[in-house]
Coordinates of C-alpha atoms in Angstrom, one line a residue:
Chain O
M1 CA 1.2 -0.1 8.1
D2 CA -1.7 -2.3 8.8
I3 CA -1.4 -6.1 9.3
L4 CA -3.3 -6.9 6.1
H5 CA -1.1 -4.7 3.9
S6 CA 2.0 -6.1 5.5
S7 CA 0.7 -9.7 5.1
L8 CA 0.1 -9.1 1.4
K9 CA 3.7 -7.9 1.0
Y10 CA 4.9 -11.0 2.8
I11 CA 2.8 -13.3 0.5
K12 CA 4.1 -11.5 -2.6
T13 CA 7.6 -12.0 -1.5
H14 CA 7.0 -15.7 -0.6
L15 CA 5.8 -16.2 -4.1
Y16 CA 9.1 -14.8 -5.5
Y17 CA 10.8 -17.7 -3.6
L18 CA 8.2 -20.2 -4.7
L19 CA 8.2 -19.3 -8.4
T20 CA 11.8 -20.3 -9.0
K21 CA 13.1 -21.3 -12.4
K22 CA 13.0 -24.9 -11.3
N23 CA 9.5 -24.8 -10.0
V24 CA 8.2 -22.9 -13.1
I25 CA 9.8 -25.4 -15.5
F26 CA 8.3 -28.2 -13.5
L27 CA 4.9 -26.6 -13.6
I28 CA 5.1 -26.1 -17.4
I29 CA 6.3 -29.7 -18.1
L30 CA 3.6 -31.1 -15.8
N31 CA 0.8 -29.2 -17.5
V32 CA 2.1 -30.0 -21.0
L33 CA 2.2 -33.6 -20.0
C34 CA -1.3 -33.4 -18.6
L35 CA -2.7 -31.7 -21.7
S36 CA -1.1 -34.3 -23.9
Y37 CA -2.5 -37.1 -21.8
C38 CA -6.0 -35.4 -22.0
I39 CA -5.8 -35.3 -25.8
Y40 CA -4.7 -39.0 -25.8
I41 CA -7.6 -40.2 -23.5
S42 CA -10.1 -38.1 -25.3
S43 CA -10.2 -40.7 -28.1
I44 CA -10.4 -37.8 -30.6
F45 CA -8.8 -40.0 -33.3
D46 CA -11.7 -42.5 -33.2
G47 CA -13.6 -40.3 -35.5
I48 CA -16.2 -37.7 -34.9
Y49 CA -19.2 -39.9 -35.8
E50 CA -18.0 -42.7 -33.5
L51 CA -17.6 -40.3 -30.6
D52 CA -21.0 -38.7 -31.3
A53 CA -22.7 -42.1 -31.5
N54 CA -21.4 -43.3 -28.1
R55 CA -21.4 -40.1 -26.1
P56 CA -22.0 -41.5 -22.6
F57 CA -19.4 -44.2 -23.0
Y58 CA -16.7 -41.8 -24.2
L59 CA -17.5 -39.2 -21.6
A60 CA -17.4 -41.8 -18.7
N61 CA -14.2 -43.2 -20.1
F62 CA -12.6 -39.7 -20.4
N63 CA -13.6 -38.7 -16.9
N64 CA -12.4 -42.0 -15.4
N65 CA -9.0 -41.7 -17.1
Y66 CA -8.6 -38.0 -16.4
F67 CA -9.3 -38.2 -12.7
F68 CA -7.3 -41.4 -12.3
F69 CA -4.3 -39.5 -13.8
I70 CA -4.6 -36.2 -12.0
K71 CA -5.0 -37.9 -8.6
I72 CA -1.4 -39.1 -9.1
V73 CA 0.0 -36.1 -10.8
Y74 CA -1.4 -33.5 -8.4
I75 CA -0.2 -35.2 -5.3
C76 CA 3.3 -35.8 -6.8
F77 CA 3.4 -32.1 -7.8
I78 CA 2.5 -31.0 -4.3
I79 CA 5.2 -33.2 -2.7
F80 CA 7.8 -31.8 -5.1
I81 CA 6.8 -28.2 -4.4
N82 CA 6.8 -28.9 -0.7
I83 CA 10.3 -30.3 -0.8
S84 CA 11.5 -27.4 -2.9
Y85 CA 9.8 -24.8 -0.7
F86 CA 10.4 -26.1 2.8
G87 CA 13.7 -27.7 2.0
R88 CA 16.9 -26.5 3.6
E89 CA 18.1 -24.3 0.7
Y90 CA 15.2 -21.9 1.2
S91 CA 15.2 -21.9 5.0
K92 CA 17.6 -19.0 5.1
Y93 CA 15.3 -16.5 3.6
S94 CA 13.2 -16.1 6.7
E95 CA 16.0 -14.0 8.2
L96 CA 14.8 -10.8 6.6
F97 CA 11.2 -11.4 7.5
I98 CA 11.4 -12.3 11.1
K99 CA 12.4 -9.5 13.4
N100 CA 10.2 -10.2 16.4
K101 CA 7.4 -12.5 17.6
K102 CA 4.7 -10.8 15.6
T103 CA 6.6 -10.9 12.3
K104 CA 7.5 -14.5 13.0
I105 CA 3.8 -15.4 13.2
V106 CA 3.0 -13.3 10.1
F107 CA 5.9 -15.0 8.2
Y108 CA 4.7 -18.6 8.8
I109 CA 1.0 -17.8 8.2
T110 CA 1.8 -16.1 4.9
K111 CA 4.2 -18.8 3.9
Y112 CA 1.5 -21.4 4.3
I113 CA -1.1 -19.1 2.5
S114 CA 1.3 -18.7 -0.4
I115 CA 1.9 -22.4 -0.9
F116 CA -1.8 -23.0 -0.7
L117 CA -2.3 -20.3 -3.3
F118 CA 0.3 -22.0 -5.5
I119 CA -1.3 -25.4 -5.3
Y120 CA -4.6 -23.8 -6.0
L121 CA -3.1 -22.3 -9.1
E122 CA -2.1 -25.7 -10.3
L123 CA -5.5 -27.1 -9.6
F124 CA -7.0 -24.2 -11.6
I125 CA -4.8 -25.1 -14.5
L126 CA -5.8 -28.7 -14.3
F127 CA -9.5 -27.6 -14.2
F128 CA -8.9 -25.3 -17.1
I129 CA -7.4 -28.1 -19.2
Y130 CA -10.3 -30.4 -18.3
F131 CA -12.9 -27.8 -19.1
S132 CA -11.3 -26.8 -22.4
I133 CA -11.1 -30.5 -23.6
I134 CA -14.6 -31.2 -22.5
A135 CA -15.9 -28.0 -24.3
L136 CA -14.2 -29.0 -27.5
L137 CA -15.1 -32.7 -27.6
P138 CA -18.4 -33.8 -29.4
Y139 CA -19.4 -35.9 -26.4
G140 CA -18.3 -33.3 -23.9
K141 CA -20.7 -32.4 -21.1
F142 CA -19.8 -30.5 -18.1
Y143 CA -21.5 -31.3 -14.8
I144 CA -21.5 -28.8 -12.0
S145 CA -20.7 -31.7 -9.6
T146 CA -17.3 -31.9 -11.2
I147 CA -16.4 -28.7 -9.4
G148 CA -16.9 -30.7 -6.2
S149 CA -14.4 -33.3 -7.4
F150 CA -11.8 -30.6 -7.9
I151 CA -12.5 -29.1 -4.5
R152 CA -12.1 -32.5 -2.9
L153 CA -8.9 -33.0 -4.8
Y154 CA -7.7 -29.7 -3.4
L155 CA -8.5 -30.9 0.1
L156 CA -6.6 -34.2 -0.6
G157 CA -3.7 -32.2 -1.9
S158 CA -3.7 -29.9 1.2
F159 CA -3.6 -33.0 3.4
Y160 CA -0.5 -34.4 1.8
L161 CA 1.1 -31.0 1.6
L162 CA 0.7 -30.5 5.4
L163 CA 1.7 -34.1 6.1
S164 CA 4.9 -33.9 4.1
S165 CA 5.8 -30.5 5.5
I166 CA 5.4 -32.0 9.1
L167 CA 7.7 -34.9 8.1
L168 CA 10.2 -32.5 6.6
L169 CA 10.1 -30.3 9.7
I170 CA 10.7 -33.3 12.0
F171 CA 13.2 -35.3 10.1
K172 CA 14.8 -32.5 8.1
T173 CA 15.5 -34.7 5.1
Y174 CA 13.8 -34.7 1.7
L175 CA 13.3 -38.5 2.1
A176 CA 10.9 -37.9 4.9
S177 CA 8.6 -36.0 2.6
I178 CA 8.6 -38.9 0.1
I179 CA 7.2 -41.1 2.9
S180 CA 3.8 -39.4 2.6
L181 CA 3.9 -40.1 -1.1
V182 CA 4.6 -43.7 -0.5
F183 CA 1.6 -44.0 1.9
Y184 CA -0.5 -42.2 -0.6
W185 CA 0.6 -44.7 -3.3
F186 CA -0.4 -47.6 -1.0
S187 CA -3.8 -46.1 -0.4
F188 CA -4.2 -45.5 -4.1
V189 CA -3.2 -49.0 -5.1
Y190 CA -5.2 -50.8 -2.4
S191 CA -8.4 -48.9 -2.9
S192 CA -8.2 -48.7 -6.7
Y193 CA -7.5 -52.3 -7.3
N194 CA -9.7 -53.9 -4.7
D195 CA -13.4 -54.1 -5.3
V196 CA -14.1 -54.8 -1.6
L197 CA -12.1 -52.9 0.9
T198 CA -10.4 -55.1 3.5
E199 CA -10.1 -54.0 7.1
S200 CA -6.4 -53.2 6.7
T201 CA -7.1 -51.0 3.7
K202 CA -9.8 -49.2 5.7
I203 CA -7.2 -48.5 8.4
L204 CA -4.8 -47.3 5.8
L205 CA -7.4 -45.0 4.4
L206 CA -8.2 -43.7 7.8
F207 CA -4.8 -42.3 8.2
F208 CA -3.8 -41.7 4.6
P209 CA -7.0 -40.7 2.7
F210 CA -7.6 -41.3 -0.9
G211 CA -10.3 -40.0 -3.2
E212 CA -12.3 -42.7 -4.9
G213 CA -13.4 -42.5 -8.5
V214 CA -14.4 -39.5 -10.5
E215 CA -16.2 -38.0 -7.6
I216 CA -13.0 -38.1 -5.5
S217 CA -15.1 -39.2 -2.5
F218 CA -13.6 -40.2 0.8
I219 CA -14.7 -43.3 2.6
Y220 CA -14.8 -41.5 5.9
G221 CA -16.4 -38.4 4.3
T222 CA -15.2 -34.9 3.5
L223 CA -15.4 -33.8 7.1
H224 CA -12.8 -36.4 8.0
I225 CA -10.2 -34.9 5.7
L226 CA -11.2 -31.3 6.7
L227 CA -10.6 -32.3 10.3
Y228 CA -7.3 -33.9 9.4
N229 CA -6.2 -30.7 7.6
L230 CA -7.1 -28.7 10.7
I231 CA -5.1 -31.0 13.0
L232 CA -2.2 -31.0 10.6
I233 CA -2.2 -27.2 10.5
L234 CA -2.1 -27.1 14.3
L235 CA 0.7 -29.7 14.3
N236 CA 2.7 -27.7 11.9
V237 CA 2.3 -24.6 14.1
L238 CA 3.2 -26.6 17.2
I239 CA 6.4 -28.1 15.6
I240 CA 7.6 -24.7 14.4
T241 CA 6.9 -23.1 17.8
L242 CA 8.6 -26.0 19.8
R243 CA 11.5 -26.2 17.4
G244 CA 12.0 -22.4 18.0
E245 CA 14.1 -22.0 14.9
T246 CA 13.3 -20.7 11.4
Chain K
M1 CA 18.0 1.4 26.2
S2 CA 17.5 0.1 22.7
I3 CA 18.2 -3.6 23.5
D4 CA 18.5 -5.1 26.9
I5 CA 19.8 -8.6 27.3
I6 CA 19.6 -10.5 30.6
N7 CA 21.3 -13.8 31.2
L8 CA 20.9 -15.0 27.6
R9 CA 21.7 -18.7 27.1
K10 CA 21.6 -20.8 24.0
Q11 CA 22.8 -24.3 23.3
F12 CA 22.7 -26.5 20.2
G13 CA 22.5 -30.1 21.3
N14 CA 25.1 -30.5 24.1
T15 CA 27.1 -27.5 23.0
A16 CA 26.5 -24.3 24.9
I17 CA 27.0 -21.3 22.5
L18 CA 25.9 -18.4 24.7
K19 CA 26.5 -18.9 28.4
G20 CA 24.6 -16.2 30.2
I21 CA 25.1 -12.9 28.3
S22 CA 23.9 -9.8 30.0
V23 CA 24.4 -6.5 28.1
S24 CA 22.5 -3.3 27.3
F25 CA 22.8 -1.5 24.0
S26 CA 22.0 2.2 24.6
D27 CA 20.1 4.5 22.2
H28 CA 22.2 5.9 19.4
G29 CA 25.2 3.8 20.5
K30 CA 27.5 2.2 18.0
Y31 CA 28.7 -1.3 18.9
L32 CA 31.1 -3.7 17.3
I33 CA 31.0 -7.3 18.4
K34 CA 34.1 -9.3 17.4
G35 CA 34.9 -12.9 17.8
E36 CA 36.1 -16.0 15.9
N37 CA 34.0 -17.7 13.3
G38 CA 31.4 -20.0 14.7
I39 CA 31.7 -18.5 18.2
G40 CA 27.9 -17.5 18.3
K41 CA 27.9 -14.0 17.0
S42 CA 25.1 -14.6 14.4
T43 CA 23.3 -16.7 17.0
L44 CA 23.2 -13.7 19.3
F45 CA 21.6 -11.6 16.5
R46 CA 19.1 -14.4 15.7
A47 CA 18.1 -14.5 19.4
I48 CA 17.6 -10.8 19.4
L49 CA 15.4 -11.1 16.3
N50 CA 13.4 -14.0 17.8
Q51 CA 14.4 -16.3 15.0
I52 CA 15.6 -19.0 17.5
S53 CA 14.5 -20.1 20.9
Y54 CA 16.7 -19.1 23.9
L55 CA 16.8 -19.0 27.6
G56 CA 17.0 -15.6 29.4
E57 CA 15.4 -12.3 28.6
I58 CA 15.7 -9.9 25.7
N59 CA 13.9 -6.7 25.7
T60 CA 13.9 -4.6 22.6
L61 CA 12.5 -1.1 22.2
G62 CA 11.3 -0.2 18.7
S63 CA 11.7 -2.0 15.4
I64 CA 14.9 -3.6 14.2
S65 CA 16.4 -3.7 10.7
Y66 CA 18.8 -6.4 9.8
A67 CA 21.4 -7.3 7.2
P68 CA 22.2 -11.1 7.6
E69 CA 25.3 -12.7 6.3
G70 CA 25.0 -14.2 2.8
F71 CA 21.3 -13.6 2.4
N72 CA 19.5 -15.8 -0.1
F73 CA 17.7 -13.2 -2.3
P74 CA 15.2 -14.3 -5.0
P75 CA 17.2 -14.5 -8.2
Y76 CA 14.4 -13.1 -10.4
M77 CA 13.9 -9.9 -8.5
T78 CA 15.5 -6.7 -9.6
V79 CA 17.7 -4.7 -7.2
Y80 CA 15.1 -2.0 -7.0
K81 CA 12.3 -4.4 -6.3
A82 CA 14.3 -6.4 -3.7
I83 CA 15.3 -3.3 -1.8
K84 CA 11.8 -1.9 -1.9
T85 CA 10.2 -5.2 -0.9
F86 CA 12.5 -6.0 2.0
S87 CA 12.9 -2.5 3.4
T88 CA 9.1 -1.8 3.4
L89 CA 7.8 -5.1 4.7
T90 CA 6.4 -3.7 7.8
E91 CA 6.5 0.0 7.2
D92 CA 6.3 2.3 4.2
I93 CA 9.2 4.7 3.5
Y94 CA 8.7 8.4 2.8
E95 CA 10.4 9.4 -0.4
F96 CA 11.7 5.9 -0.9
D97 CA 12.9 6.4 -4.5
K98 CA 14.9 9.5 -3.7
K99 CA 16.6 7.9 -0.7
L100 CA 17.4 4.8 -2.6
D101 CA 18.9 6.7 -5.5
E102 CA 21.2 8.6 -3.0
L103 CA 22.4 5.3 -1.5
L104 CA 22.9 3.6 -4.9
E105 CA 24.9 6.6 -6.0
L106 CA 26.9 6.5 -2.8
F107 CA 27.7 2.8 -3.3
N108 CA 28.4 3.3 -7.0
F109 CA 25.7 0.9 -7.8
K110 CA 23.1 3.0 -9.7
S111 CA 23.8 1.2 -13.0
H112 CA 22.5 -2.0 -11.4
K113 CA 19.2 -0.6 -10.2
Y114 CA 17.2 -2.7 -12.5
S115 CA 19.6 -5.7 -12.7
L116 CA 18.3 -9.1 -11.7
L117 CA 19.7 -10.3 -8.4
G118 CA 20.7 -13.6 -9.9
S119 CA 23.1 -11.8 -12.2
L120 CA 25.0 -10.1 -9.4
S121 CA 28.3 -11.0 -7.8
K122 CA 28.6 -11.8 -4.1
G123 CA 29.9 -8.3 -3.3
E124 CA 27.0 -6.7 -5.3
K125 CA 24.4 -8.8 -3.5
Q126 CA 26.0 -7.6 -0.2
K127 CA 25.4 -4.0 -1.3
V128 CA 21.7 -4.8 -1.8
N129 CA 21.7 -6.5 1.6
V130 CA 23.2 -3.6 3.4
I131 CA 21.2 -0.9 1.5
Q132 CA 17.9 -2.7 2.3
A133 CA 18.8 -2.9 6.0
Y134 CA 19.9 0.8 6.1
L135 CA 16.7 2.0 4.4
T136 CA 14.4 -0.1 6.7
P137 CA 12.8 2.3 9.2
S138 CA 14.0 1.2 12.6
K139 CA 15.4 2.2 15.9
T140 CA 18.2 -0.4 15.8
L141 CA 20.3 -1.6 12.9
L142 CA 21.9 -5.0 13.1
L143 CA 24.6 -5.8 10.6
D144 CA 26.2 -9.3 10.3
E145 CA 29.6 -9.1 8.7
P146 CA 28.5 -6.1 6.6
L147 CA 31.9 -5.5 5.0
S148 CA 32.2 -9.0 3.7
G149 CA 32.6 -8.9 -0.1
L150 CA 32.4 -5.1 -0.4
D151 CA 35.0 -3.2 -2.3
I152 CA 37.1 -0.6 -0.5
S153 CA 34.9 2.4 -1.6
A154 CA 31.7 0.7 -0.6
K155 CA 33.2 -0.2 2.8
E156 CA 34.2 3.4 3.4
A157 CA 30.7 4.6 2.3
L158 CA 29.0 2.2 4.6
L159 CA 31.2 3.1 7.6
N160 CA 30.6 6.8 7.0
L161 CA 26.8 6.2 6.9
I162 CA 27.0 4.2 10.1
K163 CA 29.0 7.0 11.8
K164 CA 26.4 9.6 10.9
D165 CA 23.4 7.4 11.6
D166 CA 21.2 8.4 14.6
R167 CA 20.1 4.8 15.3
T168 CA 21.7 2.2 17.6
V169 CA 24.0 0.2 15.3
I170 CA 25.3 -3.2 16.3
I171 CA 27.8 -4.8 14.0
I172 CA 29.3 -8.3 14.2
S173 CA 32.5 -8.9 12.4
H174 CA 35.6 -11.1 12.7
E175 CA 37.8 -8.6 10.8
L176 CA 38.4 -5.3 12.5
T177 CA 40.8 -3.6 10.1
H178 CA 38.3 -1.1 8.8
F179 CA 36.7 -0.1 12.0
K180 CA 38.1 2.8 14.0
K181 CA 38.3 2.2 17.7
K182 CA 37.2 5.7 18.5
D183 CA 33.8 5.2 16.7
F184 CA 32.7 2.0 18.3
N185 CA 32.1 0.4 21.7
I186 CA 34.0 -2.9 21.1
L187 CA 32.8 -6.1 22.6
E188 CA 34.3 -9.5 22.3
L189 CA 32.3 -12.8 22.2
E190 CA 34.5 -15.5 23.6
D191 CA 33.6 -18.9 25.1
G192 CA 29.9 -17.9 25.3
H193 CA 30.5 -14.7 27.2
L194 CA 30.4 -11.1 25.9
T195 CA 33.0 -8.7 27.3
L196 CA 33.4 -5.0 26.8
I197 CA 36.9 -4.3 25.5
S198 CA 36.8 -0.6 24.7
K199 CA 34.3 2.2 25.0
V200 CA 33.7 5.3 22.9
H201 CA 34.6 8.4 24.8

């Protein structure tokens, strides 16, 4: 069997472990919550003529509120999924996958691919909710640049996913994974509520990036977070290899 | 040789579990490794499978199939799907359905073919575990406490299968009641060392 065929089988099986009852319920609740919030911030109850008369104001307001909300929700979702997936209760399932050095590499690569696929799925749902609401609202206008915001949100999510999995691998406690959420929260609060970034906030954002505004732009650029993601992937691999245990 | 182990050492923290094990498992041989709970039997298997780091050398020839103890199966998979998924992860199986049906019949488990794993008892899950390992194409079969939780007829069925199997079979168990001395080379793991106790003639 070729490596691609085998890897696809591994990914499919990983997804069986990822799509547990707990995770699926969490996913549903989260998206229902997100949809309800979108309806709430759409100001739909202000009346169709009012919305039509002040289109730019309502659109900007909706976009601001929506992206402010999903920046919190998406990262929290990722940390939760990470804890549930890399946590101790799931560690035992590697036993049927790893039978030599080659299958060990395939196991870990496919495990990361499957979790990246899963967080991509959630991003797609968030995008779908956004797009549906925008399409239905009288002031709705979809800008292609919004896709860029979702891509950057995915990069931000990937960063915190990789960071929390490293912390979980090192400290072997769920609490460690929460640390990355705490730092994200600090970055979020300091950069959202300060008009001028102080030196300490800049340092904080250097190590714990946060996407500003509707564009989800990073003060050190997209390349910075891409580079971080790459470093974190390598660190994950290094820790798994050095630890020598599955 | 199917598996050749030279001076295998493993320690967790300051506790040495395996203290220089050297052993060769020959092709088609049947081996039973006994030892107390927590003595390092499963650690030995995990080292062979490269699931943990170790010192020393382990050379394996050909692929290995494995039935771990108390495996965590996904609860929303059916028995059929689980066995098919895990036994064909790296290699497809010719006439899989036919072979599976024969084994399910043998283990008196056919009625559960499409049951969800989450609805099965511990013993029933163990049947799935053992069947997937048995079906996996390999040169060596590693079974960790395979009789645990199985009913008498399933235990007999499994032991008969092992007896007829052409592969190298290595079993670890702390209970020896059901194993016949004449069918297995018996080794004992004690204080980090593996000693041959009796040989098949």
